[in-house]
GROMACS .gro file of C-alpha atoms in nm:
model
  264
    1MET     CA    1   2.290   1.763   0.244
    2ALA     CA    2   2.531   1.988   0.432
    3SER     CA    3   2.667   2.133   0.108
    4THR     CA    4   2.312   2.231   0.005
    5ALA     CA    5   2.261   2.416   0.332
    6ARG     CA    6   2.592   2.604   0.288
    7THR     CA    7   2.498   2.707  -0.064
    8GLN     CA    8   2.164   2.840   0.052
    9SER     CA    9   2.319   3.037   0.336
   10LYS     CA   10   2.558   3.211   0.094
   11VAL     CA   11   2.279   3.327  -0.140
   12PRO     CA   12   1.962   3.360   0.070
   13ALA     CA   13   1.796   3.597  -0.178
   14ALA     CA   14   1.832   3.346  -0.460
   15ASP     CA   15   1.714   3.065  -0.236
   16ASN     CA   16   1.408   3.260  -0.120
   17THR     CA   17   1.325   3.364  -0.477
   18LEU     CA   18   1.319   3.001  -0.583
   19ARG     CA   19   1.110   2.909  -0.279
   20ILE     CA   20   0.852   3.171  -0.377
   21LEU     CA   21   0.839   3.045  -0.735
   22LYS     CA   22   0.801   2.686  -0.617
   23LEU     CA   23   0.519   2.787  -0.382
   24LEU     CA   24   0.332   2.975  -0.655
   25SER     CA   25   0.374   2.686  -0.899
   26ALA     CA   26   0.232   2.442  -0.644
   27LYS     CA   27  -0.090   2.640  -0.588
   28ARG     CA   28  -0.402   2.646  -0.805
   29GLY     CA   29  -0.428   3.026  -0.794
   30PRO     CA   30  -0.247   3.349  -0.701
   31LEU     CA   31  -0.149   3.420  -0.340
   32ALA     CA   32  -0.135   3.731  -0.125
   33ALA     CA   33   0.214   3.846  -0.027
   34SER     CA   34   0.124   3.800   0.338
   35THR     CA   35   0.028   3.438   0.271
   36ILE     CA   36   0.359   3.379   0.092
   37ALA     CA   37   0.550   3.531   0.384
   38THR     CA   38   0.364   3.325   0.644
   39THR     CA   39   0.387   2.999   0.449
   40LEU     CA   40   0.762   3.033   0.390
   41GLY     CA   41   0.845   3.191   0.724
   42LEU     CA   42   0.994   3.502   0.565
   43PRO     CA   43   0.973   3.870   0.665
   44ARG     CA   44   0.699   4.050   0.474
   45SER     CA   45   0.939   4.327   0.373
   46SER     CA   46   1.173   4.073   0.212
   47VAL     CA   47   0.886   3.904   0.031
   48TYR     CA   48   0.757   4.234  -0.110
   49HIS     CA   49   1.108   4.323  -0.226
   50LEU     CA   50   1.163   3.987  -0.397
   51LEU     CA   51   0.818   3.995  -0.558
   52GLY     CA   52   0.892   4.343  -0.693
   53VAL     CA   53   1.213   4.225  -0.856
   54MET     CA   54   1.042   3.913  -1.000
   55GLU     CA   55   0.754   4.124  -1.129
   56GLN     CA   56   0.995   4.352  -1.316
   57SER     CA   57   1.152   4.044  -1.477
   58GLY     CA   58   0.814   3.895  -1.567
   59PHE     CA   59   0.837   3.589  -1.343
   60VAL     CA   60   0.539   3.698  -1.133
   61MET     CA   61   0.247   3.927  -1.202
   62HIS     CA   62   0.060   4.141  -0.952
   63LEU     CA   63  -0.318   4.121  -0.972
   64GLN     CA   64  -0.403   4.462  -0.829
   65GLU     CA   65  -0.777   4.408  -0.787
   66GLU     CA   66  -0.719   4.086  -0.592
   67GLN     CA   67  -0.400   4.205  -0.419
   68ARG     CA   68  -0.241   3.873  -0.505
   69TYR     CA   69   0.060   3.746  -0.695
   70GLY     CA   70   0.069   3.475  -0.960
   71LEU     CA   71   0.322   3.335  -1.205
   72GLY     CA   72   0.414   3.563  -1.495
   73ILE     CA   73   0.487   3.515  -1.863
   74ALA     CA   74   0.859   3.456  -1.804
   75ALA     CA   75   0.772   3.154  -1.592
   76PHE     CA   76   0.555   3.023  -1.876
   77GLU     CA   77   0.844   3.077  -2.119
   78LEU     CA   78   1.065   2.867  -1.895
   79SER     CA   79   0.803   2.593  -1.903
   80SER     CA   80   0.791   2.609  -2.284
   81ALA     CA   81   1.170   2.592  -2.305
   82TYR     CA   82   1.163   2.291  -2.074
   83SER     CA   83   0.927   2.115  -2.315
   84ARG     CA   84   1.133   2.207  -2.622
   85GLN     CA   85   1.444   2.052  -2.470
   86GLU     CA   86   1.258   1.717  -2.437
   87PRO     CA   87   1.384   1.644  -2.086
   88LEU     CA   88   1.157   1.345  -2.035
   89SER     CA   89   1.293   1.177  -2.346
   90ARG     CA   90   1.653   1.260  -2.262
   91LEU     CA   91   1.624   1.143  -1.902
   92GLY     CA   92   1.403   0.845  -1.979
   93ARG     CA   93   1.587   0.690  -2.273
   94PRO     CA   94   1.896   0.562  -2.082
   95LEU     CA   95   1.678   0.428  -1.800
   96LEU     CA   96   1.460   0.239  -2.048
   97ALA     CA   97   1.764   0.110  -2.235
   98ALA     CA   98   1.905  -0.030  -1.910
   99LEU     CA   99   1.568  -0.187  -1.826
  100VAL     CA  100   1.551  -0.355  -2.167
  101ASP     CA  101   1.902  -0.492  -2.122
  102ARG     CA  102   1.801  -0.646  -1.789
  103ILE     CA  103   1.470  -0.803  -1.886
  104GLY     CA  104   1.508  -0.866  -2.259
  105GLU     CA  105   1.169  -0.713  -2.345
  106SER     CA  106   1.080  -0.389  -2.522
  107ALA     CA  107   0.996  -0.077  -2.323
  108HIS     CA  108   0.852   0.265  -2.396
  109LEU     CA  109   0.772   0.599  -2.238
  110ALA     CA  110   0.442   0.776  -2.305
  111VAL     CA  111   0.267   1.098  -2.203
  112LEU     CA  112  -0.102   1.187  -2.192
  113HIS     CA  113  -0.228   1.392  -2.487
  114GLY     CA  114  -0.599   1.457  -2.452
  115ARG     CA  115  -0.763   1.114  -2.422
  116ASP     CA  116  -0.467   0.952  -2.598
  117VAL     CA  117  -0.118   0.854  -2.495
  118LEU     CA  118   0.166   0.980  -2.711
  119TYR     CA  119   0.478   0.764  -2.723
  120ILE     CA  120   0.798   0.965  -2.690
  121VAL     CA  121   1.059   0.691  -2.637
  122GLU     CA  122   1.076   0.330  -2.754
  123GLU     CA  123   1.358   0.090  -2.672
  124ARG     CA  124   1.316  -0.233  -2.864
  125ALA     CA  125   1.469  -0.552  -2.727
  126LYS     CA  126   1.680  -0.774  -2.950
  127HIS     CA  127   1.497  -1.056  -3.125
  128ARG     CA  128   1.159  -0.915  -3.028
  129PRO     CA  129   0.887  -0.824  -3.280
  130SER     CA  130   0.819  -0.462  -3.372
  131LEU     CA  131   0.537  -0.286  -3.189
  132VAL     CA  132   0.278  -0.025  -3.284
  133THR     CA  133   0.405   0.195  -3.000
  134ASP     CA  134   0.667   0.373  -3.208
  135VAL     CA  135   0.775   0.728  -3.124
  136GLY     CA  136   0.504   0.976  -3.226
  137VAL     CA  137   0.222   0.720  -3.227
  138ARG     CA  138  -0.097   0.804  -3.038
  139LEU     CA  139  -0.331   0.542  -2.893
  140PRO     CA  140  -0.646   0.560  -2.674
  141SER     CA  141  -0.527   0.583  -2.315
  142HIS     CA  142  -0.803   0.363  -2.172
  143LEU     CA  143  -0.680   0.070  -2.386
  144THR     CA  144  -0.311   0.088  -2.298
  145ALA     CA  145  -0.119   0.000  -1.983
  146SER     CA  146   0.065   0.334  -2.013
  147GLY     CA  147  -0.258   0.530  -2.036
  148ARG     CA  148  -0.421   0.344  -1.750
  149ALA     CA  149  -0.121   0.408  -1.525
  150ILE     CA  150  -0.147   0.782  -1.595
  151LEU     CA  151  -0.527   0.795  -1.563
  152ALA     CA  152  -0.513   0.612  -1.229
  153ALA     CA  153  -0.285   0.884  -1.093
  154LEU     CA  154  -0.518   1.166  -1.199
  155PRO     CA  155  -0.806   1.298  -0.985
  156LYS     CA  156  -1.121   1.100  -1.059
  157SER     CA  157  -1.300   1.419  -1.158
  158GLN     CA  158  -1.050   1.479  -1.436
  159VAL     CA  159  -1.082   1.122  -1.563
  160ARG     CA  160  -1.458   1.170  -1.571
  161ALA     CA  161  -1.415   1.493  -1.770
  162LEU     CA  162  -1.199   1.307  -2.023
  163TYR     CA  163  -1.461   1.032  -2.059
  164PRO     CA  164  -1.800   1.203  -2.033
  165ASN     CA  165  -1.996   0.946  -2.236
  166ALA     CA  166  -1.980   0.620  -2.429
  167ALA     CA  167  -1.865   0.800  -2.744
  168ALA     CA  168  -1.532   0.871  -2.572
  169PHE     CA  169  -1.447   0.500  -2.571
  170SER     CA  170  -1.311   0.296  -2.859
  171SER     CA  171  -1.168  -0.052  -2.914
  172ARG     CA  172  -0.905  -0.209  -3.142
  173THR     CA  173  -0.927  -0.582  -3.079
  174GLU     CA  174  -1.183  -0.836  -2.961
  175VAL     CA  175  -1.119  -0.901  -2.592
  176PRO     CA  176  -1.346  -1.031  -2.314
  177ASP     CA  177  -1.512  -0.756  -2.108
  178PRO     CA  178  -1.369  -0.455  -2.295
  179ILE     CA  179  -1.366  -0.118  -2.121
  180GLY     CA  180  -1.645   0.063  -2.303
  181LYS     CA  181  -1.802   0.285  -2.039
  182TYR     CA  182  -1.692   0.505  -1.751
  183SER     CA  183  -1.807   0.271  -1.472
  184ALA     CA  184  -1.587  -0.008  -1.612
  185LEU     CA  185  -1.292   0.228  -1.651
  186SER     CA  186  -1.334   0.366  -1.300
  187ALA     CA  187  -1.344   0.015  -1.150
  188HIS     CA  188  -1.036  -0.084  -1.348
  189LEU     CA  189  -0.844   0.226  -1.235
  190ASP     CA  190  -0.933   0.149  -0.873
  191GLN     CA  191  -0.757  -0.186  -0.920
  192VAL     CA  192  -0.455  -0.010  -1.070
  193ARG     CA  193  -0.432   0.224  -0.771
  194GLN     CA  194  -0.455  -0.065  -0.528
  195ARG     CA  195  -0.199  -0.275  -0.714
  196GLY     CA  196   0.044   0.008  -0.791
  197TYR     CA  197   0.080  -0.071  -1.161
  198SER     CA  198  -0.139  -0.121  -1.466
  199THR     CA  199  -0.175  -0.402  -1.717
  200GLU     CA  200  -0.302  -0.460  -2.068
  201HIS     CA  201  -0.405  -0.794  -2.219
  202GLY     CA  202  -0.416  -0.771  -2.598
  203GLU     CA  203  -0.633  -0.460  -2.620
  204ILE     CA  204  -0.391  -0.295  -2.864
  205THR     CA  205  -0.241  -0.594  -3.045
  206ASP     CA  206  -0.362  -0.954  -3.017
  207GLY     CA  207  -0.116  -1.169  -2.825
  208PHE     CA  208   0.075  -0.882  -2.665
  209GLY     CA  209   0.059  -0.781  -2.300
  210SER     CA  210   0.200  -0.482  -2.112
  211VAL     CA  211   0.265  -0.362  -1.760
  212ALA     CA  212   0.318   0.005  -1.677
  213ALA     CA  213   0.376   0.248  -1.390
  214ALA     CA  214   0.323   0.623  -1.369
  215VAL     CA  215   0.601   0.881  -1.358
  216THR     CA  216   0.505   1.168  -1.128
  217ASP     CA  217   0.637   1.515  -1.052
  218HIS     CA  218   0.718   1.659  -0.709
  219LEU     CA  219   0.347   1.721  -0.645
  220GLY     CA  220   0.249   1.364  -0.729
  221TRP     CA  221   0.096   1.466  -1.064
  222PRO     CA  222   0.141   1.207  -1.342
  223VAL     CA  223   0.363   1.335  -1.624
  224ALA     CA  224   0.430   1.009  -1.810
  225ALA     CA  225   0.431   0.630  -1.782
  226VAL     CA  226   0.697   0.364  -1.828
  227ALA     CA  227   0.574   0.040  -1.983
  228VAL     CA  228   0.711  -0.295  -2.096
  229THR     CA  229   0.540  -0.488  -2.376
  230PHE     CA  230   0.587  -0.857  -2.454
  231LEU     CA  231   0.435  -1.163  -2.616
  232GLU     CA  232   0.190  -1.306  -2.365
  233ASP     CA  233   0.280  -1.665  -2.449
  234LYS     CA  234   0.644  -1.587  -2.356
  235VAL     CA  235   0.574  -1.423  -2.020
  236PRO     CA  236   0.329  -1.615  -1.795
  237VAL     CA  237   0.085  -1.402  -1.597
  238ALA     CA  238   0.246  -1.528  -1.277
  239GLN     CA  239   0.563  -1.337  -1.374
  240TRP     CA  240   0.386  -1.007  -1.439
  241PRO     CA  241   0.411  -0.877  -1.079
  242GLU     CA  242   0.787  -0.929  -1.079
  243LEU     CA  243   0.815  -0.752  -1.413
  244ALA     CA  244   0.591  -0.472  -1.286
  245GLU     CA  245   0.820  -0.427  -0.985
  246ARG     CA  246   1.113  -0.358  -1.219
  247VAL     CA  247   0.904  -0.115  -1.423
  248THR     CA  248   0.785   0.064  -1.109
  249LYS     CA  249   1.145   0.113  -0.992
  250VAL     CA  250   1.238   0.272  -1.325
  251ALA     CA  251   0.932   0.499  -1.311
  252ALA     CA  252   1.027   0.603  -0.957
  253GLU     CA  253   1.384   0.676  -1.066
  254LEU     CA  254   1.263   0.892  -1.354
  255SER     CA  255   1.020   1.068  -1.118
  256THR     CA  256   1.318   1.157  -0.900
  257ARG     CA  257   1.538   1.270  -1.188
  258ILE     CA  258   1.288   1.504  -1.352
  259TYR     CA  259   1.290   1.711  -1.035
  260GLY     CA  260   1.667   1.740  -1.038
  261ARG     CA  261   1.753   1.481  -0.778
  262ARG     CA  262   1.892   1.130  -0.788
  263SER     CA  263   1.749   0.849  -0.582
  264ALA     CA  264   1.961   0.712  -0.302
   0.00000   0.00000   0.00000
């Protein structure tokens, strides 16, 4: 911690520039320079100078009519480059591989894509059957443990927007009490929030169950989910909470790593 403080004190302009960018990225809209200065405890003159330099480089844009500053095209380009480098896959794969080695069951990492989840990493355990959750596969999020973990971490208003009517729901297998309307999904997601992890009982493939936990960014926004899938007759329901605890720890570790820090 001390080394971080020393680094910041040697390059205060760089540190304050990053603080401004982080503040702008955390807000839903542009901010006035005075608000930035007050929020960060910086002199207004310094803030105006830094914003001018960032504006010239395209990292912020000045909305003259509103007298506010927002993120610029260069910041968007950084975001696009981040996606192209597949950081979630690169950071998640070794964590999932280690999890599979410990528990002997297959694991995967998925992200939300519209109303579907898109699988970006799969680590298959030895002597376990192949799954439909291969890399690049998309499945309805409301049917999967991965999707439910992500949906439970979203604002309820956004979940409602994703599922405006009965036509938004689909099913793959015959299961008791399938989730086929928003009220059922909302009640299920409330249980996920209370429990801290999500489950799936054969909604994707008969005989297979899953547990999952959300991966979140520094603002608590869900960016992915870690899940483990197994034959239900091999893993009794009584063991699911213990398995979910392991999955949750991996999701928390990945949440820490995507923001450039390691957990203690």
